[in-house]
């Protein structure tokens, strides 16, 4: 008989023997060699690592790219080993639309110039987002994928081999029990010794791979720290860009702003202004159009007898010139307005210091 035919017949016999053993185990008609508790714990830990790595990987992909169509496109580029084209973020597109609108409305107009400022900031935010996405992909997603597509596949392959070796071992044990003649018993005992040796060898290989999961956890821990650092850098950049924008918008005349007592960071897109009663600082000044900006000496400005209010500072503020007052978050100050004063600004006093402050940085108290 040809060697290939013999090999095929032998493989078929082994497969049939394993199938019979597996079926009888499921029916409770055959005994099964159990792995020790330590080995079972290693298997459970490996399965848990694989399952949670998959979930973390998928959800991180959703976080970085919420568009499922774009994710599929990037996946195909990756499988085809082609460079993924640079894709504009939503912030990039918004910034571009704002700048184009400003050019049509007139970049010199209040609305147009503000659109340009906000649009440029959106582009900065888009750049920061792309940097974060790239860093997270290289330093976090890639190691997770490498584990699932590399180490885990190797572990799965060796586990399947171990299961086959166990089925062979238990099938040999069953044949030995059924053997009656001395010659048949001797043959069954020899097969059992060979099967036991192969099972023990495969169990050791699989055990070493499973114990390597601890190294995988350490590697993923380093990657997780890099992901957290990249995310912190990204949000810090976004905060700084929007804070700079808010300071610029605070100096635009007629800009409407939000003053929310529950805000944790300076608002980026203000919509309404918080105001306090405007009272006269000088007798007969009801028709006076003098603004605080035109006053030569703020130290001469006296607070009105009524209309002053307490305010809590929401965010740190650095004075741009000598007419403004630097603030620290959570400070309590006294504020008031003057006739002709820009409604987006107030006069603030803390101790012997006095100066203008933007309304957006304050929570007005009753």
PDB file of N, CA and C in Angstrom, residues 224-283:
ATOM      1  N   UNK A 224      -0.920  50.735  28.547  1.00  0.00           N
ATOM      2  CA  UNK A 224      -2.045  51.461  29.131  1.00  0.00           C
ATOM      3  C   UNK A 224      -1.584  52.796  29.711  1.00  0.00           C
ATOM      4  N   UNK A 225      -0.415  52.799  30.332  1.00  0.00           N
ATOM      5  CA  UNK A 225       0.119  54.047  30.875  1.00  0.00           C
ATOM      6  C   UNK A 225       0.415  55.042  29.750  1.00  0.00           C
ATOM      7  N   UNK A 226       0.952  54.540  28.637  1.00  0.00           N
ATOM      8  CA  UNK A 226       1.228  55.417  27.507  1.00  0.00           C
ATOM      9  C   UNK A 226      -0.068  55.971  26.926  1.00  0.00           C
ATOM     10  N   UNK A 227      -1.109  55.156  26.902  1.00  0.00           N
ATOM     11  CA  UNK A 227      -2.415  55.618  26.423  1.00  0.00           C
ATOM     12  C   UNK A 227      -2.946  56.731  27.321  1.00  0.00           C
ATOM     13  N   UNK A 228      -2.847  56.530  28.639  1.00  0.00           N
ATOM     14  CA  UNK A 228      -3.337  57.545  29.580  1.00  0.00           C
ATOM     15  C   UNK A 228      -2.552  58.844  29.441  1.00  0.00           C
ATOM     16  N   UNK A 229      -1.234  58.733  29.229  1.00  0.00           N
ATOM     17  CA  UNK A 229      -0.410  59.934  29.055  1.00  0.00           C
ATOM     18  C   UNK A 229      -0.779  60.670  27.774  1.00  0.00           C
ATOM     19  N   UNK A 230      -1.016  59.916  26.703  1.00  0.00           N
ATOM     20  CA  UNK A 230      -1.409  60.542  25.439  1.00  0.00           C
ATOM     21  C   UNK A 230      -2.757  61.232  25.565  1.00  0.00           C
ATOM     22  N   UNK A 231      -3.669  60.600  26.296  1.00  0.00           N
ATOM     23  CA  UNK A 231      -4.989  61.199  26.495  1.00  0.00           C
ATOM     24  C   UNK A 231      -4.897  62.456  27.343  1.00  0.00           C
ATOM     25  N   UNK A 232      -4.054  62.436  28.372  1.00  0.00           N
ATOM     26  CA  UNK A 232      -3.875  63.615  29.227  1.00  0.00           C
ATOM     27  C   UNK A 232      -3.280  64.765  28.418  1.00  0.00           C
ATOM     28  N   UNK A 233      -2.304  64.445  27.568  1.00  0.00           N
ATOM     29  CA  UNK A 233      -1.705  65.480  26.720  1.00  0.00           C
ATOM     30  C   UNK A 233      -2.733  66.069  25.777  1.00  0.00           C
ATOM     31  N   UNK A 234      -3.561  65.203  25.206  1.00  0.00           N
ATOM     32  CA  UNK A 234      -4.601  65.653  24.263  1.00  0.00           C
ATOM     33  C   UNK A 234      -5.581  66.608  24.934  1.00  0.00           C
ATOM     34  N   UNK A 235      -6.099  66.216  26.099  1.00  0.00           N
ATOM     35  CA  UNK A 235      -7.087  67.067  26.775  1.00  0.00           C
ATOM     36  C   UNK A 235      -6.443  68.349  27.296  1.00  0.00           C
ATOM     37  N   UNK A 236      -5.171  68.285  27.691  1.00  0.00           N
ATOM     38  CA  UNK A 236      -4.482  69.499  28.131  1.00  0.00           C
ATOM     39  C   UNK A 236      -4.333  70.476  26.972  1.00  0.00           C
ATOM     40  N   UNK A 237      -4.005  69.946  25.787  1.00  0.00           N
ATOM     41  CA  UNK A 237      -3.915  70.807  24.613  1.00  0.00           C
ATOM     42  C   UNK A 237      -5.262  71.428  24.277  1.00  0.00           C
ATOM     43  N   UNK A 238      -6.313  70.602  24.322  1.00  0.00           N
ATOM     44  CA  UNK A 238      -7.651  71.119  24.023  1.00  0.00           C
ATOM     45  C   UNK A 238      -8.041  72.215  25.006  1.00  0.00           C
ATOM     46  N   UNK A 239      -7.750  72.009  26.278  1.00  0.00           N
ATOM     47  CA  UNK A 239      -8.078  73.007  27.292  1.00  0.00           C
ATOM     48  C   UNK A 239      -7.341  74.314  27.016  1.00  0.00           C
ATOM     49  N   UNK A 240      -6.050  74.198  26.681  1.00  0.00           N
ATOM     50  CA  UNK A 240      -5.262  75.407  26.456  1.00  0.00           C
ATOM     51  C   UNK A 240      -5.742  76.154  25.216  1.00  0.00           C
ATOM     52  N   UNK A 241      -6.049  75.400  24.142  1.00  0.00           N
ATOM     53  CA  UNK A 241      -6.541  76.052  22.929  1.00  0.00           C
ATOM     54  C   UNK A 241      -7.863  76.784  23.186  1.00  0.00           C
ATOM     55  N   UNK A 242      -8.784  76.124  23.879  1.00  0.00           N
ATOM     56  CA  UNK A 242     -10.081  76.751  24.118  1.00  0.00           C
ATOM     57  C   UNK A 242      -9.974  77.882  25.133  1.00  0.00           C
ATOM     58  N   UNK A 243      -9.049  77.761  26.076  1.00  0.00           N
ATOM     59  CA  UNK A 243      -8.849  78.838  27.043  1.00  0.00           C
ATOM     60  C   UNK A 243      -8.289  80.076  26.344  1.00  0.00           C
ATOM     61  N   UNK A 244      -7.312  79.866  25.460  1.00  0.00           N
ATOM     62  CA  UNK A 244      -6.772  80.987  24.694  1.00  0.00           C
ATOM     63  C   UNK A 244      -7.854  81.627  23.834  1.00  0.00           C
ATOM     64  N   UNK A 245      -8.700  80.793  23.237  1.00  0.00           N
ATOM     65  CA  UNK A 245      -9.794  81.324  22.428  1.00  0.00           C
ATOM     66  C   UNK A 245     -10.750  82.144  23.280  1.00  0.00           C
ATOM     67  N   UNK A 246     -11.063  81.638  24.461  1.00  0.00           N
ATOM     68  CA  UNK A 246     -11.998  82.351  25.334  1.00  0.00           C
ATOM     69  C   UNK A 246     -11.454  83.728  25.721  1.00  0.00           C
ATOM     70  N   UNK A 247     -10.154  83.807  25.971  1.00  0.00           N
ATOM     71  CA  UNK A 247      -9.552  85.092  26.311  1.00  0.00           C
ATOM     72  C   UNK A 247      -9.646  86.064  25.135  1.00  0.00           C
ATOM     73  N   UNK A 248      -9.435  85.507  23.907  1.00  0.00           N
ATOM     74  CA  UNK A 248      -9.546  86.367  22.729  1.00  0.00           C
ATOM     75  C   UNK A 248     -10.982  86.836  22.526  1.00  0.00           C
ATOM     76  N   UNK A 249     -11.932  85.943  22.694  1.00  0.00           N
ATOM     77  CA  UNK A 249     -13.332  86.311  22.496  1.00  0.00           C
ATOM     78  C   UNK A 249     -13.798  87.294  23.557  1.00  0.00           C
ATOM     79  N   UNK A 250     -13.215  87.216  24.753  1.00  0.00           N
ATOM     80  CA  UNK A 250     -13.608  88.135  25.819  1.00  0.00           C
ATOM     81  C   UNK A 250     -13.272  89.569  25.499  1.00  0.00           C
ATOM     82  N   UNK A 251     -12.368  89.796  24.514  1.00  0.00           N
ATOM     83  CA  UNK A 251     -11.970  91.154  24.157  1.00  0.00           C
ATOM     84  C   UNK A 251     -12.682  91.644  22.906  1.00  0.00           C
ATOM     85  N   UNK A 252     -13.594  90.823  22.374  1.00  0.00           N
ATOM     86  CA  UNK A 252     -14.373  91.277  21.224  1.00  0.00           C
ATOM     87  C   UNK A 252     -15.585  92.051  21.714  1.00  0.00           C
ATOM     88  N   UNK A 253     -15.818  93.259  21.247  1.00  0.00           N
ATOM     89  CA  UNK A 253     -16.992  94.005  21.683  1.00  0.00           C
ATOM     90  C   UNK A 253     -18.267  93.325  21.240  1.00  0.00           C
ATOM     91  N   UNK A 254     -19.221  93.286  22.150  1.00  0.00           N
ATOM     92  CA  UNK A 254     -20.531  92.742  21.822  1.00  0.00           C
ATOM     93  C   UNK A 254     -20.605  91.236  21.785  1.00  0.00           C
ATOM     94  N   UNK A 255     -19.555  90.536  22.216  1.00  0.00           N
ATOM     95  CA  UNK A 255     -19.592  89.076  22.237  1.00  0.00           C
ATOM     96  C   UNK A 255     -20.459  88.601  23.381  1.00  0.00           C
ATOM     97  N   UNK A 256     -21.339  87.654  23.103  1.00  0.00           N
ATOM     98  CA  UNK A 256     -22.212  87.122  24.133  1.00  0.00           C
ATOM     99  C   UNK A 256     -21.583  85.884  24.727  1.00  0.00           C
ATOM    100  N   UNK A 257     -21.672  85.759  26.056  1.00  0.00           N
ATOM    101  CA  UNK A 257     -20.971  84.680  26.749  1.00  0.00           C
ATOM    102  C   UNK A 257     -21.871  83.989  27.743  1.00  0.00           C
ATOM    103  N   UNK A 258     -21.441  82.799  28.173  1.00  0.00           N
ATOM    104  CA  UNK A 258     -22.165  82.002  29.158  1.00  0.00           C
ATOM    105  C   UNK A 258     -21.508  82.154  30.507  1.00  0.00           C
ATOM    106  N   UNK A 259     -22.298  82.228  31.549  1.00  0.00           N
ATOM    107  CA  UNK A 259     -21.749  82.246  32.903  1.00  0.00           C
ATOM    108  C   UNK A 259     -22.475  81.196  33.717  1.00  0.00           C
ATOM    109  N   UNK A 260     -22.051  79.935  33.558  1.00  0.00           N
ATOM    110  CA  UNK A 260     -22.711  78.818  34.225  1.00  0.00           C
ATOM    111  C   UNK A 260     -22.034  78.521  35.544  1.00  0.00           C
ATOM    112  N   UNK A 261     -22.794  78.473  36.642  1.00  0.00           N
ATOM    113  CA  UNK A 261     -22.192  78.185  37.943  1.00  0.00           C
ATOM    114  C   UNK A 261     -21.691  76.772  38.064  1.00  0.00           C
ATOM    115  N   UNK A 262     -22.069  75.891  37.107  1.00  0.00           N
ATOM    116  CA  UNK A 262     -21.673  74.484  37.204  1.00  0.00           C
ATOM    117  C   UNK A 262     -20.559  74.150  36.229  1.00  0.00           C
ATOM    118  N   UNK A 263     -20.045  75.141  35.501  1.00  0.00           N
ATOM    119  CA  UNK A 263     -19.007  74.852  34.519  1.00  0.00           C
ATOM    120  C   UNK A 263     -17.693  74.526  35.215  1.00  0.00           C
ATOM    121  N   UNK A 264     -16.933  73.607  34.661  1.00  0.00           N
ATOM    122  CA  UNK A 264     -15.645  73.217  35.236  1.00  0.00           C
ATOM    123  C   UNK A 264     -14.486  73.764  34.415  1.00  0.00           C
ATOM    124  N   UNK A 265     -14.760  74.331  33.244  1.00  0.00           N
ATOM    125  CA  UNK A 265     -13.719  74.923  32.420  1.00  0.00           C
ATOM    126  C   UNK A 265     -14.315  76.079  31.644  1.00  0.00           C
ATOM    127  N   UNK A 266     -13.485  77.026  31.179  1.00  0.00           N
ATOM    128  CA  UNK A 266     -14.011  78.184  30.467  1.00  0.00           C
ATOM    129  C   UNK A 266     -14.847  77.759  29.280  1.00  0.00           C
ATOM    130  N   UNK A 267     -16.051  78.326  29.067  1.00  0.00           N
ATOM    131  CA  UNK A 267     -16.896  77.952  27.933  1.00  0.00           C
ATOM    132  C   UNK A 267     -16.251  78.334  26.621  1.00  0.00           C
ATOM    133  N   UNK A 268     -16.467  77.497  25.614  1.00  0.00           N
ATOM    134  CA  UNK A 268     -15.858  77.736  24.320  1.00  0.00           C
ATOM    135  C   UNK A 268     -16.805  78.484  23.394  1.00  0.00           C
ATOM    136  N   UNK A 269     -18.094  78.170  23.478  1.00  0.00           N
ATOM    137  CA  UNK A 269     -19.067  78.801  22.595  1.00  0.00           C
ATOM    138  C   UNK A 269     -20.103  79.541  23.417  1.00  0.00           C
ATOM    139  N   UNK A 270     -19.800  80.745  23.922  1.00  0.00           N
ATOM    140  CA  UNK A 270     -20.708  81.470  24.774  1.00  0.00           C
ATOM    141  C   UNK A 270     -21.974  81.885  24.039  1.00  0.00           C
ATOM    142  N   UNK A 271     -23.090  81.980  24.845  1.00  0.00           N
ATOM    143  CA  UNK A 271     -24.367  82.308  24.219  1.00  0.00           C
ATOM    144  C   UNK A 271     -25.143  83.395  24.934  1.00  0.00           C
ATOM    145  N   UNK A 272     -24.870  83.655  26.188  1.00  0.00           N
ATOM    146  CA  UNK A 272     -25.632  84.675  26.886  1.00  0.00           C
ATOM    147  C   UNK A 272     -24.741  85.358  27.900  1.00  0.00           C
ATOM    148  N   UNK A 273     -25.141  86.550  28.337  1.00  0.00           N
ATOM    149  CA  UNK A 273     -24.312  87.313  29.261  1.00  0.00           C
ATOM    150  C   UNK A 273     -24.975  87.431  30.607  1.00  0.00           C
ATOM    151  N   UNK A 274     -24.149  87.308  31.675  1.00  0.00           N
ATOM    152  CA  UNK A 274     -24.646  87.553  33.023  1.00  0.00           C
ATOM    153  C   UNK A 274     -24.358  89.009  33.353  1.00  0.00           C
ATOM    154  N   UNK A 275     -25.340  89.715  33.836  1.00  0.00           N
ATOM    155  CA  UNK A 275     -25.174  91.136  34.113  1.00  0.00           C
ATOM    156  C   UNK A 275     -25.609  91.444  35.516  1.00  0.00           C
ATOM    157  N   UNK A 276     -25.148  92.603  36.023  1.00  0.00           N
ATOM    158  CA  UNK A 276     -25.602  93.104  37.314  1.00  0.00           C
ATOM    159  C   UNK A 276     -26.075  94.522  37.098  1.00  0.00           C
ATOM    160  N   UNK A 277     -26.876  95.078  38.009  1.00  0.00           N
ATOM    161  CA  UNK A 277     -27.415  96.416  37.806  1.00  0.00           C
ATOM    162  C   UNK A 277     -26.307  97.433  37.571  1.00  0.00           C
ATOM    163  N   UNK A 278     -26.535  98.298  36.592  1.00  0.00           N
ATOM    164  CA  UNK A 278     -25.586  99.361  36.298  1.00  0.00           C
ATOM    165  C   UNK A 278     -26.000 100.594  37.084  1.00  0.00           C
ATOM    166  N   UNK A 279     -25.081 101.136  37.872  1.00  0.00           N
ATOM    167  CA  UNK A 279     -25.396 102.297  38.692  1.00  0.00           C
ATOM    168  C   UNK A 279     -24.376 103.387  38.411  1.00  0.00           C
ATOM    169  N   UNK A 280     -24.720 104.587  38.756  1.00  0.00           N
ATOM    170  CA  UNK A 280     -23.838 105.723  38.489  1.00  0.00           C
ATOM    171  C   UNK A 280     -22.737 105.783  39.521  1.00  0.00           C
ATOM    172  N   UNK A 281     -21.502 105.992  39.057  1.00  0.00           N
ATOM    173  CA  UNK A 281     -20.373 106.123  39.974  1.00  0.00           C
ATOM    174  C   UNK A 281     -20.100 107.585  40.280  1.00  0.00           C
ATOM    175  N   UNK A 282     -20.564 108.457  39.428  1.00  0.00           N
ATOM    176  CA  UNK A 282     -20.338 109.880  39.622  1.00  0.00           C
ATOM    177  C   UNK A 282     -21.664 110.603  39.433  1.00  0.00           C
ATOM    178  N   UNK A 283     -21.947 111.565  40.292  1.00  0.00           N
ATOM    179  CA  UNK A 283     -23.215 112.289  40.204  1.00  0.00           C
ATOM    180  C   UNK A 283     -23.357 112.912  38.835  1.00  0.00           C
TER     181      UNK A 283
END
